[in-house]
Amino acid sequence: MIVAKTRAELRIKRHELIVAYHKANLSRPVVGIVPTMGALHAGHSSLIEHMVRECDLSVVTIFINPAQFAPGEDYDTYPRTLDNDLRVCEQAGVHLVFAPGKDEMYPADYQTTVRVAGLAEQWCGAARPGHFDGVTTVVSKLFGLIQPDRAYFGQKDYQQYRVIERMAIDLELSVDIVPCEIEREPDGLALSSRNRYLSPAERAAAPRIYQALTRMQELFAEGEREVARLIASAGRLLNDGPGPLIKLEYFAVVHPRSLQARETAEPGDRVLIATRLGKTRLIDNVPLEG
Ligand code: AMP
């Protein structure tokens, strides 16, 4: 596995890998990318394994993108575990890891922002101003550098997946955006690099987020369609019992593509939730099946 830390190194190594593949196979490789911020866990591994199965050349990027953290967020304390991340990539069969520093991605004369209007302004975009501008900007740069045919994103960050899909359509980027299933702990908590911030009491309470989501699915399956009633019933589970408070930032049923809030739920809609446990912000989501 090759590790590139600069854009120049990446371009050369990518080119060499493509030429070698072409010589051996007399065809162009399908290039895949999994963009990450590192601190890799089983959620990332499932994206990486999905890519390795489907692509001829597999690239993982590891970059804690300062542009997607608002002032006062956890950029400085975000976990950095590069040695372990490289082992995970190597074992999964990744060919190339790009792990640049922040000055490498944003040199002093850097000036451009990529913004998806509308879709990126609601939900997490409203709670974290500028967050999605940082995401779409860095993902555009990574697409430009790696020129992937397929890019793998977790549905854990459902809005991010839809925002990037929109960007790829609007900017005519010839890359398939591939959504991947959410990986969870046995108790239902969605895996996240930020779960390690939780105190033992917060960790014990955190599975209630997924319990509220699955309650929503059950109520929907039983025929309830009125969103206000669905939210009121399922929301009660969040702070049912002892332990720290789960503060709700938003809890909504939305159209799966436009992410517009619904008053009456329909099959195929998505339930989105964002919460705070102490200082830690946790998000999750589930589909409503017909
Ligand atoms: P991050 O390193 O947090 O930027 O995440 C990198 C990619 O991994 C994103 O596409 C995330 O949606 C995805 N991801 C993070 N957690 C999970 C999870 N629990 N299940 C599936 N994908 C995930």
CSV table of C-alpha atoms and ligand atoms in Angstrom, one decimal:
chain,number,residue,atom,x,y,z
A,1,MET,CA,0.0,0.0,0.0
A,2,ILE,CA,1.3,3.5,-0.9
A,3,VAL,CA,0.8,6.4,1.4
A,4,ALA,CA,1.0,9.9,-0.2
A,5,LYS,CA,1.1,13.0,2.0
A,6,THR,CA,1.4,15.7,-0.7
A,7,ARG,CA,-0.7,16.4,-3.8
A,8,ALA,CA,2.3,16.0,-6.0
A,9,GLU,CA,3.1,12.6,-4.6
A,10,LEU,CA,-0.5,11.6,-4.9
A,11,ARG,CA,-0.7,12.5,-8.6
A,12,ILE,CA,2.5,10.6,-9.4
A,13,LYS,CA,1.5,7.5,-7.4
A,14,ARG,CA,-2.0,7.5,-8.8
A,15,HIS,CA,-0.6,7.7,-12.4
A,16,GLU,CA,1.8,4.9,-11.7
A,17,LEU,CA,-0.9,2.6,-10.4
A,18,ILE,CA,-3.1,3.3,-13.3
A,19,VAL,CA,-0.3,2.6,-15.9
A,20,ALA,CA,0.6,-0.6,-14.1
A,21,TYR,CA,-3.0,-1.7,-14.0
A,22,HIS,CA,-3.4,-0.9,-17.7
A,23,LYS,CA,-0.2,-2.9,-18.7
A,24,ALA,CA,-1.4,-5.9,-16.8
A,25,ASN,CA,-5.1,-5.9,-17.8
A,26,LEU,CA,-5.2,-3.9,-21.0
A,27,SER,CA,-8.1,-1.9,-19.6
A,28,ARG,CA,-8.7,1.2,-17.6
A,29,PRO,CA,-9.2,0.5,-13.8
A,30,VAL,CA,-12.3,1.5,-12.0
A,31,VAL,CA,-11.1,3.9,-9.3
A,32,GLY,CA,-12.9,4.1,-6.0
A,33,ILE,CA,-12.6,6.6,-3.1
A,34,VAL,CA,-13.6,6.6,0.5
A,35,PRO,CA,-13.1,10.0,2.0
A,36,THR,CA,-12.6,10.0,5.8
A,37,MET,CA,-11.3,12.1,8.7
A,38,GLY,CA,-9.5,9.0,10.1
A,39,ALA,CA,-10.0,7.5,13.5
A,40,LEU,CA,-11.3,4.6,11.5
A,41,HIS,CA,-13.8,2.2,13.0
A,42,ALA,CA,-16.0,-0.6,11.7
A,43,GLY,CA,-18.3,1.9,10.0
A,44,HIS,CA,-15.4,3.2,7.8
A,45,SER,CA,-14.2,-0.4,7.3
A,46,SER,CA,-17.6,-1.4,5.8
A,47,LEU,CA,-17.3,1.4,3.2
A,48,ILE,CA,-13.7,0.5,2.5
A,49,GLU,CA,-14.6,-3.2,2.0
A,50,HIS,CA,-17.5,-2.3,-0.2
A,51,MET,CA,-15.1,-0.2,-2.4
A,52,VAL,CA,-12.4,-2.9,-2.5
A,53,ARG,CA,-15.0,-5.4,-3.7
A,54,GLU,CA,-16.2,-3.2,-6.5
A,55,CYS,CA,-13.1,-1.3,-7.7
A,56,ASP,CA,-9.8,-2.1,-9.3
A,57,LEU,CA,-7.9,0.7,-7.6
A,58,SER,CA,-9.0,1.7,-4.1
A,59,VAL,CA,-8.1,5.0,-2.5
A,60,VAL,CA,-8.8,6.1,1.1
A,61,THR,CA,-8.3,9.7,2.1
A,62,ILE,CA,-7.6,10.7,5.7
A,63,PHE,CA,-7.9,14.4,6.3
A,64,ILE,CA,-9.4,16.2,9.2
A,65,ASN,CA,-10.8,19.1,7.3
A,66,PRO,CA,-10.7,22.3,9.3
A,67,ALA,CA,-13.2,24.0,6.9
A,68,GLN,CA,-16.0,21.8,8.1
A,69,PHE,CA,-15.6,22.6,11.8
A,70,ALA,CA,-17.2,25.8,13.1
A,71,PRO,CA,-15.2,27.9,15.6
A,72,GLY,CA,-15.5,26.3,19.0
A,73,GLU,CA,-16.2,22.8,17.6
A,74,ASP,CA,-13.8,19.8,18.2
A,75,TYR,CA,-11.2,20.3,15.4
A,76,ASP,CA,-8.3,20.5,17.9
A,77,THR,CA,-9.4,17.5,19.9
A,78,TYR,CA,-10.7,15.3,17.0
A,79,PRO,CA,-9.0,11.8,17.5
A,80,ARG,CA,-5.9,11.3,15.4
A,81,THR,CA,-4.9,7.6,15.0
A,82,LEU,CA,-3.0,7.5,11.7
A,83,ASP,CA,-0.8,4.4,12.4
A,84,ASN,CA,-3.9,2.3,13.2
A,85,ASP,CA,-5.8,3.8,10.3
A,86,LEU,CA,-3.0,2.8,7.9
A,87,ARG,CA,-3.1,-0.8,9.3
A,88,VAL,CA,-6.9,-0.9,8.8
A,89,CYS,CA,-6.5,0.2,5.1
A,90,GLU,CA,-3.6,-2.2,4.4
A,91,GLN,CA,-5.5,-5.1,5.8
A,92,ALA,CA,-8.6,-4.3,3.7
A,93,GLY,CA,-6.6,-4.3,0.5
A,94,VAL,CA,-6.5,-0.5,-0.2
A,95,HIS,CA,-3.9,0.5,-2.8
A,96,LEU,CA,-3.4,4.1,-2.0
A,97,VAL,CA,-3.9,6.3,1.1
A,98,PHE,CA,-3.8,10.1,0.8
A,99,ALA,CA,-3.2,11.7,4.1
A,100,PRO,CA,-2.3,15.4,3.6
A,101,GLY,CA,-1.8,18.1,6.2
A,102,LYS,CA,-4.0,21.1,6.3
A,103,ASP,CA,-1.6,23.5,4.5
A,104,GLU,CA,-1.2,21.0,1.7
A,105,MET,CA,-5.0,21.1,1.1
A,106,TYR,CA,-5.4,24.8,1.8
A,107,PRO,CA,-2.2,26.7,0.8
A,108,ALA,CA,-2.0,30.4,1.6
A,109,ASP,CA,-3.4,31.5,-1.7
A,110,TYR,CA,-6.5,29.2,-1.5
A,111,GLN,CA,-9.7,31.0,-2.3
A,112,THR,CA,-12.6,28.8,-3.5
A,113,THR,CA,-15.7,27.4,-1.8
A,114,VAL,CA,-18.2,25.0,-3.3
A,115,ARG,CA,-21.7,25.5,-1.9
A,116,VAL,CA,-24.9,23.5,-2.4
A,117,ALA,CA,-27.7,25.9,-1.6
A,118,GLY,CA,-31.0,24.8,0.0
A,119,LEU,CA,-30.3,21.1,0.7
A,120,ALA,CA,-27.2,22.1,2.7
A,121,GLU,CA,-28.9,24.9,4.6
A,122,GLN,CA,-31.3,22.9,6.7
A,123,TRP,CA,-30.9,20.4,9.6
A,124,CYS,CA,-27.2,19.9,10.3
A,125,GLY,CA,-26.5,22.9,8.0
A,126,ALA,CA,-28.6,25.1,10.1
A,127,ALA,CA,-27.1,23.8,13.4
A,128,ARG,CA,-23.5,24.0,12.0
A,129,PRO,CA,-23.2,27.1,9.8
A,130,GLY,CA,-20.6,26.6,7.0
A,131,HIS,CA,-20.2,22.9,7.8
A,132,PHE,CA,-21.5,21.5,4.5
A,133,ASP,CA,-19.6,24.2,2.5
A,134,GLY,CA,-16.4,22.8,4.1
A,135,VAL,CA,-17.5,19.2,3.2
A,136,THR,CA,-18.4,19.9,-0.4
A,137,THR,CA,-15.3,22.0,-1.0
A,138,VAL,CA,-12.9,19.3,0.3
A,139,VAL,CA,-14.8,16.5,-1.4
A,140,SER,CA,-14.6,18.5,-4.7
A,141,LYS,CA,-10.8,18.8,-4.2
A,142,LEU,CA,-10.5,15.1,-3.5
A,143,PHE,CA,-12.5,14.2,-6.5
A,144,GLY,CA,-10.3,16.5,-8.6
A,145,LEU,CA,-7.1,14.9,-7.3
A,146,ILE,CA,-8.2,11.3,-7.4
A,147,GLN,CA,-10.7,11.4,-10.3
A,148,PRO,CA,-12.7,8.4,-8.9
A,149,ASP,CA,-15.3,6.6,-10.8
A,150,ARG,CA,-17.1,5.6,-7.6
A,151,ALA,CA,-17.2,7.4,-4.3
A,152,TYR,CA,-18.6,5.6,-1.1
A,153,PHE,CA,-20.4,7.5,1.6
A,154,GLY,CA,-22.1,6.3,4.8
A,155,GLN,CA,-25.8,6.9,5.2
A,156,LYS,CA,-24.9,7.6,8.9
A,157,ASP,CA,-24.4,11.1,7.6
A,158,TYR,CA,-27.6,11.0,5.5
A,159,GLN,CA,-27.8,14.7,4.7
A,160,GLN,CA,-24.1,14.7,3.7
A,161,TYR,CA,-24.7,11.9,1.3
A,162,ARG,CA,-27.6,13.7,-0.3
A,163,VAL,CA,-25.7,17.0,-0.5
A,164,ILE,CA,-22.7,15.4,-2.2
A,165,GLU,CA,-25.0,13.5,-4.6
A,166,ARG,CA,-26.6,16.9,-5.5
A,167,MET,CA,-23.2,18.5,-6.0
A,168,ALA,CA,-22.1,15.7,-8.3
A,169,ILE,CA,-25.3,16.0,-10.4
A,170,ASP,CA,-25.2,19.8,-10.5
A,171,LEU,CA,-21.5,20.1,-11.4
A,172,GLU,CA,-21.7,17.2,-13.9
A,173,LEU,CA,-19.0,15.3,-12.1
A,174,SER,CA,-18.6,11.9,-13.6
A,175,VAL,CA,-18.5,10.0,-10.4
A,176,ASP,CA,-21.1,7.6,-9.0
A,177,ILE,CA,-22.0,8.4,-5.4
A,178,VAL,CA,-22.6,5.0,-3.6
A,179,PRO,CA,-24.6,5.1,-0.3
A,180,CYS,CA,-23.5,2.5,2.3
A,181,GLU,CA,-25.5,1.0,5.2
A,182,ILE,CA,-25.1,2.3,8.7
A,183,GLU,CA,-22.9,0.2,11.0
A,184,ARG,CA,-24.1,0.0,14.7
A,185,GLU,CA,-22.9,-1.2,18.0
A,186,PRO,CA,-24.8,-4.4,19.3
A,187,ASP,CA,-27.0,-2.0,21.3
A,188,GLY,CA,-28.0,0.0,18.3
A,189,LEU,CA,-25.8,3.1,18.7
A,190,ALA,CA,-24.5,4.1,15.3
A,191,LEU,CA,-20.7,3.9,15.2
A,192,SER,CA,-19.0,7.3,15.2
A,193,SER,CA,-15.5,8.6,15.9
A,194,ARG,CA,-17.2,10.9,18.4
A,195,ASN,CA,-18.7,8.1,20.5
A,196,ARG,CA,-15.3,8.0,22.4
A,197,TYR,CA,-16.2,11.4,23.9
A,198,LEU,CA,-19.1,10.0,25.8
A,199,SER,CA,-18.9,9.5,29.6
A,200,PRO,CA,-19.9,6.0,30.8
A,201,ALA,CA,-23.3,7.4,31.8
A,202,GLU,CA,-23.8,9.2,28.5
A,203,ARG,CA,-22.7,6.0,26.6
A,204,ALA,CA,-25.3,4.0,28.6
A,205,ALA,CA,-28.1,6.5,27.6
A,206,ALA,CA,-27.0,6.9,23.9
A,207,PRO,CA,-28.7,3.7,22.6
A,208,ARG,CA,-32.1,5.4,23.3
A,209,ILE,CA,-31.5,7.5,20.1
A,210,TYR,CA,-31.8,4.4,18.0
A,211,GLN,CA,-34.6,3.0,20.2
A,212,ALA,CA,-36.6,6.2,19.4
A,213,LEU,CA,-35.9,5.8,15.7
A,214,THR,CA,-37.0,2.1,15.7
A,215,ARG,CA,-40.1,3.0,17.7
A,216,MET,CA,-40.9,5.5,14.9
A,217,GLN,CA,-40.6,2.7,12.3
A,218,GLU,CA,-42.9,0.5,14.4
A,219,LEU,CA,-45.5,3.2,14.8
A,220,PHE,CA,-45.4,3.9,11.1
A,221,ALA,CA,-45.7,0.1,10.3
A,222,GLU,CA,-48.8,0.1,12.5
A,223,GLY,CA,-50.3,2.7,10.3
A,224,GLU,CA,-49.6,6.0,12.1
A,225,ARG,CA,-48.9,8.7,9.5
A,226,GLU,CA,-49.2,12.0,11.4
A,227,VAL,CA,-45.6,13.2,12.0
A,228,ALA,CA,-46.5,15.3,15.1
A,229,ARG,CA,-47.9,12.2,16.8
A,230,LEU,CA,-45.0,9.9,15.6
A,231,ILE,CA,-42.5,12.4,17.0
A,232,ALA,CA,-44.3,12.9,20.3
A,233,SER,CA,-44.6,9.1,21.0
A,234,ALA,CA,-41.1,8.1,19.8
A,235,GLY,CA,-39.5,11.1,21.4
A,236,ARG,CA,-40.7,10.1,24.8
A,237,LEU,CA,-38.2,7.2,24.8
A,238,LEU,CA,-35.2,9.6,24.6
A,239,ASN,CA,-35.3,10.6,28.2
A,240,ASP,CA,-37.3,7.7,29.6
A,241,GLY,CA,-35.3,6.4,32.6
A,242,PRO,CA,-32.4,7.6,34.7
A,243,GLY,CA,-29.1,9.0,33.4
A,244,PRO,CA,-28.0,12.2,31.6
A,245,LEU,CA,-30.4,14.2,29.4
A,246,ILE,CA,-30.5,13.6,25.7
A,247,LYS,CA,-31.1,17.1,24.3
A,248,LEU,CA,-32.9,17.2,21.0
A,249,GLU,CA,-31.6,19.4,18.3
A,250,TYR,CA,-34.0,18.2,15.6
A,251,PHE,CA,-36.2,15.1,15.1
A,252,ALA,CA,-38.1,15.1,11.8
A,253,VAL,CA,-39.6,13.0,9.0
A,254,VAL,CA,-38.3,14.2,5.6
A,255,HIS,CA,-38.6,13.5,1.9
A,256,PRO,CA,-35.6,11.2,1.2
A,257,ARG,CA,-34.1,13.4,-1.6
A,258,SER,CA,-35.3,17.0,-0.9
A,259,LEU,CA,-35.0,16.6,2.9
A,260,GLN,CA,-38.1,18.8,3.1
A,261,ALA,CA,-40.0,18.2,6.4
A,262,ARG,CA,-43.2,16.2,6.2
A,263,GLU,CA,-46.4,16.7,8.1
A,264,THR,CA,-47.8,13.4,6.9
A,265,ALA,CA,-45.2,10.6,6.6
A,266,GLU,CA,-45.0,8.5,3.4
A,267,PRO,CA,-43.2,5.1,2.7
A,268,GLY,CA,-39.6,5.8,1.7
A,269,ASP,CA,-39.3,8.9,3.9
A,270,ARG,CA,-36.4,9.3,6.2
A,271,VAL,CA,-36.4,10.0,9.9
A,272,LEU,CA,-33.5,12.3,10.9
A,273,ILE,CA,-32.4,13.0,14.4
A,274,ALA,CA,-29.7,15.1,16.0
A,275,THR,CA,-29.0,15.2,19.7
A,276,ARG,CA,-26.6,16.4,22.3
A,277,LEU,CA,-25.3,14.4,25.2
A,278,GLY,CA,-23.3,16.7,27.3
A,279,LYS,CA,-20.7,18.2,24.8
A,280,THR,CA,-21.1,15.4,22.3
A,281,ARG,CA,-23.3,15.9,19.2
A,282,LEU,CA,-24.7,12.6,17.9
A,283,ILE,CA,-26.8,12.1,14.7
A,284,ASP,CA,-28.6,9.1,13.3
A,285,ASN,CA,-31.4,8.2,10.9
A,286,VAL,CA,-33.6,5.4,9.6
A,287,PRO,CA,-35.9,4.9,6.6
A,288,LEU,CA,-39.7,4.4,6.9
A,289,GLU,CA,-40.6,1.3,4.9
A,290,GLY,CA,-43.9,0.8,3.3
B,1,AMP,P1,-15.9,10.7,8.8
B,1,AMP,O1,-14.6,10.1,9.0
B,1,AMP,O2,-16.7,10.8,10.1
B,1,AMP,O3,-15.9,11.9,8.0
B,1,AMP,O4,-16.7,9.6,8.0
B,1,AMP,C1,-16.2,9.1,6.8
B,1,AMP,C2,-17.3,8.3,6.1
B,1,AMP,O5,-17.6,7.2,6.9
B,1,AMP,C3,-18.6,9.1,5.8
B,1,AMP,O6,-19.1,8.7,4.5
B,1,AMP,C4,-19.5,8.6,6.9
B,1,AMP,O7,-20.8,8.7,6.6
B,1,AMP,C5,-19.0,7.1,7.0
B,1,AMP,N1,-19.4,6.6,8.3
B,1,AMP,C6,-19.2,7.1,9.6
B,1,AMP,N2,-19.8,6.3,10.5
B,1,AMP,C7,-20.4,5.3,9.9
B,1,AMP,C8,-21.2,4.3,10.3
B,1,AMP,N3,-21.5,4.0,11.6
B,1,AMP,N4,-21.8,3.4,9.4
B,1,AMP,C9,-21.5,3.7,8.1
B,1,AMP,N5,-20.8,4.7,7.6
B,1,AMP,C10,-20.2,5.5,8.5
